[in-house]
Amino acid sequence: MKKLVIILVLIFGITIAVQNNTATGQEKTYTQTEVDLTTQVQDSGQQVAGIQDNSELHGGKCSTAVITSIILIIIVIGVIVIVSGIGIYITYFICRRKTKKAEKRINEEIEKNSQLRKEIETIKNEVSKLKNQIQNSREEVEKP
């Protein structure tokens, strides 16, 4: 039992001494496993930082690719709008020319119709004069 008490006193004494050493600012001695673990933690931290840097670079490349594709889409839409605008203008110009030709043709036909109407009226007037003459001559013949 004495041995047990002595061992316990030694363990408590060593523990108190170790606590006093760390509390007074003296450096703590580390085992090899602790050193290896801290080295691994530092290495993994460096790897994480490297991966983050790579992801930022790739993210920049991805965002550049996205921006480039958006710009290309806008350019394609612009070209389509320009081509369709030119097509609409050409169509408008052609329709306008056809309309002017049709108006000219219609005006010529209207002029012809008005000339025909005048001719018909003159003929009608002549016919009515002849009719009146015939009636007058008939009346003269019928008069005894």
Coordinates of C-alpha atoms in Angstrom, one line a residue:
M1 CA 0.0 0.0 0.0
K2 CA 2.9 2.3 0.7
K3 CA 4.1 1.7 -2.8
L4 CA 0.7 2.7 -4.2
V5 CA 0.6 5.9 -2.2
I6 CA 4.1 6.7 -3.3
I7 CA 3.2 6.1 -6.9
L8 CA 0.1 8.3 -6.6
V9 CA 2.0 11.1 -5.0
L10 CA 4.7 10.9 -7.7
I11 CA 2.0 11.0 -10.4
F12 CA 0.3 14.0 -8.8
G13 CA 3.6 15.7 -8.3
I14 CA 4.6 15.2 -11.9
T15 CA 1.2 16.4 -13.1
I16 CA 1.4 19.5 -10.9
A17 CA 5.0 20.2 -12.1
V18 CA 4.0 19.9 -15.8
Q19 CA 1.1 22.2 -15.2
N20 CA 3.3 24.7 -13.6
N21 CA 5.8 24.5 -16.4
T22 CA 3.1 25.2 -19.0
A23 CA 1.6 27.9 -16.9
T24 CA 4.8 29.8 -16.3
G25 CA 5.5 30.1 -20.1
Q26 CA 8.1 27.3 -20.4
E27 CA 7.9 25.5 -23.6
K28 CA 6.2 22.2 -23.7
T29 CA 7.8 19.2 -25.2
Y30 CA 5.9 17.5 -28.0
T31 CA 5.9 13.9 -29.0
Q32 CA 6.7 12.9 -32.6
T33 CA 3.0 12.0 -33.3
E34 CA 1.9 15.4 -32.2
V35 CA 4.5 17.0 -34.5
D36 CA 3.4 14.8 -37.4
L37 CA -0.2 15.7 -36.8
T38 CA 0.4 19.4 -36.7
T39 CA 2.5 19.1 -39.9
Q40 CA -0.3 17.2 -41.6
V41 CA -2.8 19.9 -40.5
Q42 CA -0.6 22.6 -41.9
D43 CA -0.1 20.6 -45.2
S44 CA -3.8 20.0 -45.5
G45 CA -4.4 23.8 -44.9
Q46 CA -1.9 24.6 -47.7
Q47 CA -3.6 22.1 -50.0
V48 CA -7.0 23.6 -49.3
A49 CA -5.6 27.1 -50.0
G50 CA -4.1 25.8 -53.3
I51 CA -7.4 24.2 -54.2
Q52 CA -9.3 27.4 -53.5
D53 CA -6.8 29.3 -55.7
N54 CA -7.3 26.8 -58.5
S55 CA -11.1 27.0 -58.1
E56 CA -10.9 30.8 -58.3
L57 CA -8.8 30.5 -61.5
H58 CA -11.2 28.0 -63.0
G59 CA -14.2 30.1 -61.8
G60 CA -12.6 33.0 -63.6
K61 CA -12.2 31.0 -66.8
C62 CA -15.8 29.7 -66.5
S63 CA -17.1 33.2 -66.0
T64 CA -15.0 34.4 -69.0
A65 CA -16.4 31.6 -71.1
V66 CA -20.0 32.5 -70.0
I67 CA -19.4 36.2 -70.8
T68 CA -17.9 35.3 -74.2
S69 CA -20.9 33.1 -75.0
I70 CA -23.3 35.8 -73.9
I71 CA -21.4 38.3 -76.1
L72 CA -21.6 35.9 -79.1
I73 CA -25.3 35.4 -78.6
I74 CA -25.8 39.2 -78.5
I75 CA -23.8 39.6 -81.7
V76 CA -25.8 36.8 -83.4
I77 CA -29.0 38.5 -82.4
G78 CA -27.7 41.8 -83.7
V79 CA -26.7 40.3 -87.0
I80 CA -30.2 38.7 -87.3
V81 CA -31.9 42.1 -86.6
I82 CA -29.7 43.9 -89.1
V83 CA -30.4 41.3 -91.8
S84 CA -34.1 41.3 -91.1
G85 CA -34.1 45.1 -91.2
I86 CA -32.4 45.1 -94.6
G87 CA -34.9 42.5 -95.8
I88 CA -37.8 44.5 -94.6
Y89 CA -36.5 47.7 -96.2
I90 CA -36.0 45.9 -99.5
T91 CA -39.5 44.4 -99.3
Y92 CA -40.9 47.9 -98.5
F93 CA -39.0 49.4 -101.5
I94 CA -40.2 46.7 -103.9
C95 CA -43.8 47.1 -102.7
R96 CA -43.7 50.8 -103.0
R97 CA -42.4 50.6 -106.6
K98 CA -45.2 48.1 -107.4
T99 CA -47.7 50.4 -105.8
K100 CA -46.6 53.4 -107.8
K101 CA -46.7 51.3 -111.0
A102 CA -50.3 50.2 -110.1
E103 CA -51.3 53.7 -109.3
K104 CA -50.0 54.9 -112.7
R105 CA -51.8 52.1 -114.5
I106 CA -55.0 52.9 -112.6
N107 CA -54.8 56.6 -113.4
E108 CA -54.3 55.8 -117.1
E109 CA -57.4 53.6 -117.0
I110 CA -59.4 56.3 -115.3
E111 CA -58.3 58.8 -117.9
K112 CA -59.3 56.3 -120.7
N113 CA -62.7 55.8 -119.0
S114 CA -63.3 59.5 -118.7
Q115 CA -62.5 59.9 -122.4
L116 CA -64.8 57.1 -123.2
R117 CA -67.5 58.6 -121.1
K118 CA -67.2 61.9 -122.9
E119 CA -67.4 60.1 -126.3
I120 CA -70.4 58.2 -125.1
E121 CA -72.1 61.5 -124.0
T122 CA -71.3 63.1 -127.3
I123 CA -72.8 60.1 -129.1
K124 CA -75.8 60.1 -126.9
N125 CA -76.3 63.8 -127.6
E126 CA -76.1 63.1 -131.3
V127 CA -78.5 60.2 -131.0
S128 CA -81.0 62.4 -129.2
K129 CA -80.6 65.1 -131.8
L130 CA -81.2 62.6 -134.5
K131 CA -84.2 61.2 -132.6
N132 CA -85.6 64.7 -132.3
Q133 CA -85.1 65.3 -136.0
I134 CA -86.8 62.0 -136.9
Q135 CA -89.7 62.9 -134.7
N136 CA -90.0 66.3 -136.2
S137 CA -89.8 64.9 -139.7
R138 CA -92.4 62.3 -138.9
E139 CA -94.7 64.9 -137.5
E140 CA -94.3 66.9 -140.7
V141 CA -95.1 63.9 -142.8
E142 CA -98.1 63.0 -140.8
K143 CA -99.5 66.5 -141.0
P144 CA -101.6 66.9 -144.0

